[in-house]
Coordinates of C-alpha atoms in Angstrom, one line a residue:
X1 CA -2.8 -24.6 -32.7
X2 CA -1.6 -28.6 -33.3
X3 CA -1.5 -30.8 -30.0
X4 CA 2.2 -31.6 -30.6
X5 CA 3.6 -28.0 -30.6
X6 CA 0.8 -27.9 -27.7
X7 CA 3.2 -30.3 -26.4
X8 CA 6.1 -28.7 -28.0
X9 CA 5.5 -26.0 -26.5
X10 CA 5.7 -27.2 -23.1
X11 CA 8.2 -28.9 -23.3
X12 CA 10.5 -26.2 -23.6
X13 CA 9.3 -23.9 -20.7
X14 CA 9.6 -26.7 -18.2
X15 CA 13.5 -27.3 -19.4
X16 CA 13.6 -23.1 -19.5
X17 CA 12.3 -23.9 -16.2
X18 CA 14.4 -26.5 -15.3
X19 CA 17.4 -24.8 -15.3
X20 CA 16.6 -21.4 -14.3
X21 CA 16.2 -23.4 -11.0
X22 CA 18.8 -25.3 -11.5
X23 CA 20.6 -22.5 -11.2
X24 CA 19.3 -20.5 -8.6
X25 CA 19.5 -23.8 -6.4
X26 CA 23.4 -23.1 -7.8
X27 CA 23.0 -19.7 -6.7
X28 CA 21.9 -20.6 -2.9
X29 CA 23.7 -23.4 -2.7
X30 CA 26.7 -19.8 -2.1
X31 CA 24.4 -18.7 0.3
X32 CA 27.0 -15.7 2.2
X33 CA 27.0 -13.2 5.1
X34 CA 29.0 -11.4 2.8
X35 CA 27.4 -11.8 -0.7
X36 CA 23.7 -10.2 0.7
X37 CA 22.2 -7.1 -0.4
X38 CA 21.2 -5.1 1.4
X39 CA 18.2 -1.9 0.3
X40 CA 16.3 0.4 0.6
X41 CA 14.5 1.8 -1.9
X42 CA 14.9 5.9 -2.5
X43 CA 11.4 5.6 -3.2
X44 CA 8.9 8.0 -0.8
X45 CA 5.5 8.1 -1.3
X46 CA 4.8 11.4 -2.7
X47 CA 2.7 13.4 -0.2
X48 CA -0.5 13.1 -1.9
X49 CA -4.1 12.9 0.0
X50 CA -5.9 9.3 0.1
X51 CA -8.6 10.4 1.1
X52 CA -11.6 7.4 2.9
X53 CA -14.0 7.2 0.0
X54 CA -16.9 9.1 1.0
X55 CA -19.7 6.7 1.5
X56 CA -21.5 9.0 -1.3
X57 CA -19.3 7.0 -4.0
X58 CA -21.2 5.1 -6.3
X59 CA -18.7 1.8 -5.3
X60 CA -19.4 2.1 -1.5
X61 CA -23.6 2.3 -2.3
X62 CA -26.2 0.3 -1.1
X63 CA -28.1 -1.6 -3.4
X64 CA -31.2 -1.1 -0.8
X65 CA -32.0 -4.6 0.9
X66 CA -31.2 -6.0 -2.3
X67 CA -27.6 -9.0 -2.3
X68 CA -24.4 -7.2 -1.8
X69 CA -20.5 -7.5 -0.2
X70 CA -20.3 -11.4 -2.2
X71 CA -17.9 -12.8 -1.0
X72 CA -16.2 -16.5 -0.7
X73 CA -13.6 -18.1 1.7
X74 CA -11.9 -20.9 1.8
X75 CA -12.4 -24.0 4.4
X76 CA -11.3 -26.5 2.3
X77 CA -10.3 -27.6 -0.9
X78 CA -13.0 -29.3 -1.5
X79 CA -15.4 -26.2 0.7
X80 CA -15.6 -22.8 0.6
X81 CA -18.0 -20.8 1.9
X82 CA -19.9 -17.9 0.6
X83 CA -20.7 -14.1 2.8
X84 CA -23.4 -11.8 1.8
X85 CA -25.7 -9.4 3.4
X86 CA -28.7 -8.0 2.2
X87 CA -29.4 -4.4 4.5
X88 CA -33.7 -3.9 6.0
X89 CA -35.9 -2.2 4.9
X90 CA -37.1 1.2 6.2
X91 CA -40.2 0.3 7.7
X92 CA -39.5 -3.3 6.8
X93 CA -42.6 -5.2 8.2
X94 CA -43.4 -9.6 8.9
X95 CA -40.9 -12.7 9.3
X96 CA -37.4 -11.3 8.6
X97 CA -35.7 -13.3 5.3
X98 CA -33.2 -15.0 8.0
X99 CA -33.0 -17.8 5.1
X100 CA -31.6 -17.7 1.3
X101 CA -30.6 -19.7 -2.0
X102 CA -27.4 -20.3 -2.8
X103 CA -27.4 -22.7 -6.0
X104 CA -24.2 -23.4 -7.6
X105 CA -22.5 -25.5 -10.0
X106 CA -20.0 -25.8 -12.8
X107 CA -22.2 -25.5 -16.1
X108 CA -24.1 -21.9 -15.6
X109 CA -27.0 -23.2 -17.3
X110 CA -28.1 -26.7 -15.0
X111 CA -27.4 -25.7 -11.3
X112 CA -27.7 -28.3 -10.3
X113 CA -26.5 -28.9 -5.7
X114 CA -29.3 -26.0 -3.7
X115 CA -27.9 -25.2 0.0
X116 CA -29.2 -22.8 2.3
X117 CA -27.3 -19.8 3.7
X118 CA -28.1 -18.7 7.7
X119 CA -28.9 -15.7 8.7
X120 CA -27.7 -13.1 11.3
X121 CA -27.9 -9.5 13.0
X122 CA -25.6 -8.2 14.9
X123 CA -25.8 -5.0 17.4
X124 CA -21.6 -2.4 18.2
X125 CA -21.8 0.5 20.2
X126 CA -20.3 3.5 18.2
X127 CA -17.9 5.3 19.0
X128 CA -16.7 8.3 16.9
X129 CA -12.6 8.6 16.2
X130 CA -11.5 11.1 15.3
X131 CA -10.3 9.8 11.7
X132 CA -14.0 10.0 11.0
X133 CA -13.8 13.9 11.2
X134 CA -9.9 14.8 11.2
X135 CA -7.7 12.2 9.2
X136 CA -4.5 12.5 8.5
X137 CA -4.9 11.9 4.3
X138 CA -7.7 13.1 3.1
X139 CA -11.8 14.9 3.3
X140 CA -13.6 14.4 6.6
X141 CA -16.4 10.9 6.1
X142 CA -17.9 12.8 9.0
X143 CA -18.1 16.4 10.7
X144 CA -18.4 16.8 13.2
X145 CA -21.3 19.0 13.9
X146 CA -22.6 15.0 12.5
X147 CA -21.1 13.4 14.9
X148 CA -22.6 16.6 18.0
X149 CA -25.9 16.1 15.6
X150 CA -26.2 12.1 16.9
X151 CA -24.5 12.7 20.2
X152 CA -26.7 15.5 21.7
X153 CA -30.1 14.2 22.9
X154 CA -31.4 17.5 23.8
X155 CA -34.1 17.6 21.2
X156 CA -36.2 14.5 21.2
X157 CA -35.4 14.3 25.0
X158 CA -38.1 15.0 27.6
X159 CA -37.4 17.7 30.7
X160 CA -37.6 15.4 33.5
X161 CA -35.8 12.4 31.2
X162 CA -31.4 12.4 31.9
X163 CA -30.4 13.0 29.2
X164 CA -28.1 11.1 27.5
X165 CA -25.7 13.2 25.6
X166 CA -25.6 17.0 25.6
X167 CA -23.2 17.8 22.7
X168 CA -22.0 19.9 20.8
X169 CA -19.5 20.3 17.9
X170 CA -17.2 22.7 19.9
X171 CA -16.8 19.5 22.4
X172 CA -15.5 17.7 19.5
X173 CA -11.5 16.9 19.8
X174 CA -9.7 17.2 16.9
X175 CA -6.9 14.3 17.5
X176 CA -9.6 12.3 20.5
X177 CA -12.3 9.8 20.2
X178 CA -15.3 10.7 21.9
X179 CA -17.8 8.5 23.4
X180 CA -21.5 8.1 22.7
X181 CA -23.9 7.5 25.8
X182 CA -24.3 3.7 26.1
X183 CA -28.2 4.4 26.8
X184 CA -28.9 6.4 23.6
X185 CA -31.1 4.7 21.5
X186 CA -29.2 6.5 18.4
X187 CA -25.3 5.0 19.5
X188 CA -26.9 1.9 18.6
X189 CA -25.2 0.0 15.2
X190 CA -27.5 -2.6 14.5
X191 CA -25.5 -4.9 11.8
X192 CA -27.6 -5.9 7.5
X193 CA -28.8 -9.2 7.7
X194 CA -25.8 -11.6 7.2
X195 CA -26.0 -14.7 5.3
X196 CA -23.9 -17.2 5.0
X197 CA -23.8 -20.4 2.9
X198 CA -21.4 -23.7 2.4
X199 CA -21.0 -25.2 -0.1
X200 CA -19.5 -29.1 -0.4
X201 CA -17.7 -31.7 -1.6
X202 CA -16.5 -29.1 -4.0
X203 CA -13.8 -30.8 -7.2
X204 CA -9.9 -29.2 -7.0
X205 CA -8.9 -26.8 -10.0
X206 CA -12.5 -26.5 -10.9
X207 CA -15.1 -23.5 -12.3
X208 CA -18.6 -23.0 -10.3
X209 CA -21.1 -20.7 -11.2
X210 CA -23.7 -19.5 -7.9
X211 CA -26.7 -18.1 -8.3
X212 CA -27.9 -15.9 -5.0
X213 CA -31.5 -16.5 -4.7
X214 CA -31.7 -15.6 -8.3
X215 CA -31.0 -11.8 -7.9
X216 CA -26.7 -12.3 -8.9
X217 CA -24.5 -15.1 -10.4
X218 CA -21.3 -14.9 -9.8
X219 CA -17.9 -17.5 -10.4
X220 CA -15.3 -18.7 -8.7
X221 CA -12.8 -21.9 -9.1
X222 CA -11.1 -24.3 -6.8
X223 CA -8.4 -24.6 -5.8
X224 CA -6.0 -27.7 -6.2
X225 CA -6.6 -30.6 -3.5
X226 CA -3.1 -31.1 -0.9
X227 CA -0.4 -33.1 -3.4
X228 CA -1.8 -31.2 -6.1
X229 CA 1.8 -29.5 -8.3
X230 CA 0.4 -29.7 -11.3
X231 CA 0.8 -26.8 -12.1
X232 CA 2.4 -23.5 -11.1
X233 CA -0.4 -21.5 -7.6
X234 CA 0.0 -18.3 -7.0
X235 CA -1.0 -16.4 -3.9
X236 CA -1.9 -12.7 -3.7
X237 CA -0.5 -10.3 -0.5
X238 CA -1.4 -7.8 1.4
X239 CA -2.6 -6.8 4.6
X240 CA -4.4 -3.5 6.2
X241 CA -6.7 -2.4 3.2
X242 CA -8.8 0.5 4.4
X243 CA -10.8 2.0 1.8
X244 CA -9.5 5.4 0.0
X245 CA -8.6 5.2 -3.5
X246 CA -5.1 3.5 -3.4
X247 CA -6.9 0.8 -1.4
X248 CA -9.3 0.3 -4.6
X249 CA -6.7 0.8 -6.9
X250 CA -4.9 -1.9 -5.2
X251 CA -7.8 -4.4 -5.1
X252 CA -8.0 -4.1 -8.6
X253 CA -4.4 -4.7 -9.6
X254 CA -5.4 -8.2 -7.1
X255 CA -7.8 -8.8 -9.1
X256 CA -6.2 -7.9 -12.8
X257 CA -2.5 -8.9 -12.2
X258 CA -1.6 -10.6 -10.1
X259 CA -5.1 -13.2 -10.5
X260 CA -4.3 -14.7 -7.8
X261 CA -5.6 -18.6 -7.1
X262 CA -5.7 -17.3 -3.2
X263 CA -5.5 -15.0 -1.7
X264 CA -3.6 -13.6 1.4
X265 CA -5.0 -11.2 3.6
X266 CA -3.4 -10.5 7.1
X267 CA -5.3 -8.9 9.0
X268 CA -6.5 -5.0 9.2
X269 CA -9.5 -4.8 7.2
X270 CA -11.3 -2.6 6.7
X271 CA -10.3 0.0 9.3
X272 CA -14.2 0.6 10.4
X273 CA -12.7 1.3 14.0
X274 CA -15.7 0.8 15.8
X275 CA -17.7 2.9 13.1
X276 CA -19.2 0.3 12.3
X277 CA -21.1 0.9 8.6
X278 CA -17.2 1.2 7.2
X279 CA -18.0 -2.5 7.6
X280 CA -20.4 -2.4 5.2
X281 CA -18.9 0.5 2.4
X282 CA -16.0 -1.7 2.8
X283 CA -17.7 -4.7 1.7
X284 CA -19.5 -3.4 -1.4
X285 CA -15.4 -1.4 -2.3
X286 CA -14.3 -4.7 -2.3
X287 CA -16.8 -7.3 -4.0
X288 CA -15.8 -7.0 -7.3
X289 CA -11.9 -9.3 -5.8
X290 CA -13.9 -11.1 -3.8
X291 CA -16.9 -12.9 -5.0
X292 CA -14.4 -13.9 -7.3
X293 CA -11.6 -14.9 -5.8
X294 CA -10.4 -17.1 -2.8
X295 CA -9.4 -15.6 0.3
X296 CA -7.3 -16.7 3.1
X297 CA -7.3 -13.5 6.4
X298 CA -6.7 -12.8 9.8
X299 CA -8.1 -10.4 13.2
X300 CA -5.3 -8.0 14.2
X301 CA -5.4 -5.2 16.5
X302 CA -8.3 -3.1 14.1
X303 CA -11.2 -6.0 13.8
X304 CA -9.8 -6.5 17.7
X305 CA -8.9 -3.6 20.8
X306 CA -8.7 -0.5 18.3
X307 CA -12.3 0.8 19.3
X308 CA -13.0 -1.7 21.4
X309 CA -14.8 -3.4 18.2
X310 CA -13.7 -6.9 20.0
X311 CA -14.1 -9.2 16.4
X312 CA -17.4 -8.7 16.8
X313 CA -18.4 -7.5 12.6
X314 CA -15.2 -9.9 12.0
X315 CA -16.2 -13.4 13.4
X316 CA -20.5 -12.4 11.8
X317 CA -18.8 -11.4 8.3
X318 CA -15.4 -13.4 7.8
X319 CA -15.0 -17.0 8.3
X320 CA -12.4 -19.1 9.4
X321 CA -12.0 -22.6 8.4
X322 CA -10.8 -23.6 12.3
X323 CA -12.8 -25.7 13.3
X324 CA -11.9 -27.8 9.3
X325 CA -8.7 -27.3 11.7
X326 CA -8.9 -28.2 14.7
X327 CA -8.2 -25.4 16.2
X328 CA -10.7 -24.1 19.3
X329 CA -11.3 -20.3 17.8
X330 CA -11.8 -18.9 15.2
X331 CA -8.6 -16.8 15.9
X332 CA -5.1 -19.1 14.5
X333 CA -5.9 -21.9 11.9
X334 CA -4.3 -24.0 9.2
X335 CA -5.4 -24.8 5.1
X336 CA -3.9 -26.8 2.6
X337 CA -3.4 -26.0 -0.5
X338 CA -1.5 -28.2 -3.9
X339 CA 2.1 -27.4 -2.4
X340 CA 1.1 -25.0 0.4
X341 CA 0.6 -26.1 4.0
X342 CA -0.4 -22.9 5.8
X343 CA -1.2 -22.0 9.6
X344 CA -2.5 -18.1 10.2
X345 CA -1.9 -16.8 14.1
X346 CA -2.9 -13.9 15.9
X347 CA -0.8 -11.3 16.8
X348 CA -2.9 -10.3 20.2
X349 CA -4.3 -14.3 21.1
X350 CA -2.6 -15.1 24.4
X351 CA 0.2 -17.3 22.3
X352 CA 2.9 -17.6 25.9
X353 CA 4.5 -21.8 26.1
X354 CA 1.8 -23.9 27.5
X355 CA -1.2 -21.7 26.2
X356 CA -3.8 -22.5 24.0
X357 CA -2.3 -21.1 20.3
X358 CA 0.9 -21.9 21.2
X359 CA 0.0 -25.9 21.9
X360 CA -2.5 -25.9 19.2
X361 CA 1.0 -24.2 16.6
X362 CA 2.7 -27.3 17.6
X363 CA 0.1 -30.1 17.2
X364 CA -0.5 -27.8 13.9
X365 CA 3.4 -27.6 12.6
X366 CA 3.8 -31.6 13.7
X367 CA 0.8 -32.5 11.5
X368 CA 2.6 -31.8 7.4
X369 CA 3.7 -33.3 5.7
X370 CA 6.5 -32.8 3.5
X371 CA 5.7 -35.3 0.6
X372 CA 2.2 -33.2 0.1
X373 CA 3.2 -30.0 0.7
X374 CA 6.0 -28.8 0.7
X375 CA 5.6 -25.1 2.2
X376 CA 4.5 -24.3 5.0
X377 CA 3.7 -20.6 5.8
X378 CA 2.8 -18.8 8.3
X379 CA 0.9 -15.5 7.8
X380 CA 0.1 -13.1 11.2
X381 CA 0.0 -9.8 11.8
X382 CA 1.8 -8.0 13.9
X383 CA 5.9 -8.0 12.0
X384 CA 8.6 -10.2 14.3
X385 CA 11.7 -8.7 11.9
X386 CA 11.0 -4.9 10.4
X387 CA 13.2 -1.7 10.4
X388 CA 10.5 0.7 10.5
X389 CA 10.5 3.1 13.6
X390 CA 7.0 2.8 14.1
X391 CA 5.8 -0.5 15.4
X392 CA 9.3 -1.9 16.0
X393 CA 9.3 -4.3 18.5
X394 CA 5.9 -4.8 18.7
X395 CA 6.9 -8.5 17.9
X396 CA 9.7 -9.2 19.9
X397 CA 8.0 -11.3 22.1
X398 CA 5.9 -13.8 20.0
X399 CA 9.1 -14.5 18.0
X400 CA 11.0 -15.0 21.1
X401 CA 7.9 -17.9 22.2
X402 CA 7.3 -18.8 18.9
X403 CA 10.4 -17.7 16.8
X404 CA 11.9 -21.6 17.5
X405 CA 9.1 -23.7 16.6
X406 CA 9.4 -21.6 13.8
X407 CA 12.6 -23.1 13.3
X408 CA 12.4 -26.5 14.3
X409 CA 9.8 -27.3 11.5
X410 CA 11.6 -24.8 9.2
X411 CA 8.7 -22.8 7.5
X412 CA 9.7 -21.2 4.8
X413 CA 7.4 -18.2 3.9
X414 CA 6.3 -15.2 6.9
X415 CA 3.7 -12.6 5.6
X416 CA 2.3 -9.9 8.1
X417 CA 1.8 -6.7 8.4
X418 CA 0.7 -3.3 10.7
X419 CA 3.7 -2.0 9.1
X420 CA 2.6 0.5 7.2
X421 CA 5.7 0.1 4.5
X422 CA 7.4 -3.0 2.7
X423 CA 9.9 -4.8 3.3
X424 CA 11.1 -7.6 3.0
X425 CA 14.0 -10.4 5.1
X426 CA 16.6 -12.6 4.0
X427 CA 16.5 -16.2 5.5
X428 CA 16.8 -14.8 9.2
X429 CA 16.5 -16.8 12.6
X430 CA 17.4 -15.3 16.0
X431 CA 17.8 -12.3 14.4
X432 CA 20.6 -12.8 12.3
X433 CA 21.0 -13.9 8.7
X434 CA 20.4 -17.9 8.5
X435 CA 20.2 -19.9 4.8
X436 CA 17.8 -22.7 6.8
X437 CA 15.6 -19.6 8.5
X438 CA 12.6 -18.7 7.4
X439 CA 11.9 -15.6 4.2
X440 CA 9.6 -12.7 6.1
X441 CA 7.6 -11.2 4.0
X442 CA 6.5 -7.1 5.9
X443 CA 2.8 -6.5 3.7
X444 CA 0.9 -3.6 5.8
X445 CA 1.1 -1.5 2.9
X446 CA -2.4 -1.6 0.4
X447 CA -3.3 1.4 0.8
X448 CA -5.3 2.5 4.5
X449 CA -5.8 5.5 5.1
X450 CA -3.1 6.5 8.2
X451 CA -0.4 6.4 5.3
X452 CA 3.3 5.2 4.7
X453 CA 5.4 5.2 7.4
X454 CA 8.7 6.6 7.5
X455 CA 11.9 6.5 9.9
X456 CA 13.0 3.9 8.9
X457 CA 16.1 2.3 11.0
X458 CA 19.9 2.9 10.1
X459 CA 22.7 1.1 9.2
X460 CA 19.9 -1.1 7.6
X461 CA 20.3 -4.4 9.2
X462 CA 21.8 -7.2 7.6
X463 CA 19.2 -9.3 7.8
X464 CA 17.1 -7.2 6.3
X465 CA 16.7 -7.2 2.5
X466 CA 14.4 -4.5 0.4
X467 CA 12.1 -2.1 2.0
X468 CA 10.3 1.2 0.7
X469 CA 8.0 3.3 1.9
X470 CA 4.7 2.9 -0.3
X471 CA 2.1 0.9 -0.9
X472 CA 1.6 -2.4 -2.4
X473 CA 0.8 -6.4 -2.9
X474 CA 2.4 -9.3 -3.1
X475 CA 2.7 -11.9 -5.6
X476 CA 3.8 -15.7 -5.0
X477 CA 4.0 -18.3 -7.7
X478 CA 4.9 -21.7 -6.3
X479 CA 6.2 -23.4 -10.3
X480 CA 7.5 -27.1 -7.5
X481 CA 8.9 -28.5 -4.2
X482 CA 11.6 -26.3 -4.2
X483 CA 11.7 -23.0 -6.3
X484 CA 9.3 -20.1 -5.8
X485 CA 9.1 -16.6 -7.2
X486 CA 7.3 -13.9 -5.5
X487 CA 7.7 -10.1 -6.7
X488 CA 6.1 -6.9 -4.8
X489 CA 4.6 -4.3 -7.0
X490 CA 5.1 -0.7 -6.2
X491 CA 0.9 0.8 -6.5
X492 CA 1.4 4.3 -5.5
X493 CA -1.3 5.6 -7.4
X494 CA -4.0 7.6 -6.7
X495 CA -5.7 7.8 -9.8
X496 CA -6.4 4.9 -13.0
X497 CA -5.2 8.3 -15.1
X498 CA -1.7 8.0 -16.1
X499 CA -1.6 11.5 -16.5
X500 CA -2.8 11.7 -12.5
X501 CA 0.6 9.2 -12.3
X502 CA 3.4 10.5 -13.1
X503 CA 5.3 10.5 -10.0
X504 CA 9.4 10.6 -10.7
X505 CA 10.2 6.5 -10.8
X506 CA 6.4 5.6 -10.6
X507 CA 5.8 1.9 -11.8
X508 CA 1.9 2.4 -10.6
X509 CA -1.3 1.0 -12.0
X510 CA -0.6 2.4 -14.9
X511 CA 3.5 0.8 -15.6
X512 CA 2.8 -3.2 -14.0
X513 CA 6.8 -3.6 -13.5
X514 CA 7.9 -5.1 -9.5
X515 CA 10.0 -2.8 -7.6
X516 CA 10.9 -6.3 -6.2
X517 CA 11.4 -9.0 -6.8
X518 CA 13.7 -12.7 -5.9
X519 CA 13.0 -16.3 -6.1
X520 CA 12.5 -17.8 -2.7
X521 CA 14.8 -21.6 -2.7
X522 CA 13.9 -24.6 -0.4
X523 CA 17.3 -26.2 0.2
X524 CA 16.7 -29.4 1.9
X525 CA 20.0 -30.2 0.9
X526 CA 21.8 -28.0 3.7
X527 CA 18.3 -27.5 5.9
X528 CA 17.0 -30.4 6.9
X529 CA 14.1 -28.8 9.0
X530 CA 12.3 -27.8 6.0
X531 CA 11.5 -32.2 5.5
X532 CA 10.2 -31.3 8.9
X533 CA 8.6 -33.2 9.7
X534 CA 9.8 -36.5 7.8
X535 CA 6.3 -38.1 8.8
X536 CA 3.2 -37.1 10.2
X537 CA 1.6 -38.8 12.6

């Protein structure tokens, strides 16, 4: 195609976008509470079972000591963390390979930069949660007899030894978790070797190729440097992923259709829930996306206090750029790219005024440069605004503590999860619609085994714009300093075979039609808080 033709097409596209943005700005300027619509989708996810993918599924099979579970996390615009895993083979002898080599570069035939990957292991105390043998959706991962066999030590203890456990299948309840004895060696989990490498001095907007120990190759593209608005920035959004067939479809949809520059996962990753091997199966299932797309992760109840995981697996496997953010902990951090400044907070971290998190947040907000990164987004787990009865009001105290800060500094969008349904709000502040408030996106609907949540609070609150009890992923494309387009896609099918997904009104993985879409407009004239702080220190 001739350069003149390309230039003409680019000019037409620019003029079209300018016209569309102008019309949208006009609509925004006439903001009126009475004109805001509150829609509850008539679609409710059909009562189809979505089982956790069994450990025998080929998608989650071990590579028997080979490189696996490769994933990339964003550090800075010029830094990426690459993490991978190796299982320790049975009957292994010799020195553990605690270092690996990652080579990377812009030319796949000549990877000129080399860095070391450091391997570590961790241990976990096995808890057996009832989801393993009595899940609300789908088939069991393990049966009660298998659990009892792991806990019953009678077959190998000596007569004079105390029994560490002597449970039978009949002792395993349907809906209650059971703890293996702390002194039962069969209940200890040892992780594979988890390797982390830091890839530094990366060029922005550049495709890189990498090689791990000469046996695994991949590629990824870096994000734009902060302030670079030369092209639209696409962000994928999801939370509460788990590892069902729907989780896998959402992952494929995120990779192939959303095709983001950056994806943001607002916590509740694997739903391993202290059955530690499920962290490995989740890492294998998600590798097609996470080995080629940069991600930002959060941690919440399923990483922290569900069955007392206490973030152990999350800390070892999913590094966050907290040191780059001058944060005292991995639980909250910031990241900047192109027109966007992201702040990730911890819903299950102390958040009251005077806490370390509050102090860090307030200082981080004062450093935002709205000339360089005009868009300000917060990611956390528990929604502050939610009209679904499940978890309703759980985020109230954090909202009351921190929302005035977010309003003062003009936060544009807040991404949350936790509630297994989809909801988008109008701009809202202090429990009422407000043109200078934040748009909240609740996306805890990425496919986990606990199912879609109902019912909804009636009547629908005025601040609630759209809600649906289903599964899906979000996509936001930032076009310039003031305009971003957002859409949410339902991905409710169980299978890639379209004939199986013939549910009335279903726009599934085969029908790429967004269920909800809107323009998000930053009105800096009406809302001077969108310019806060006016200058960065």
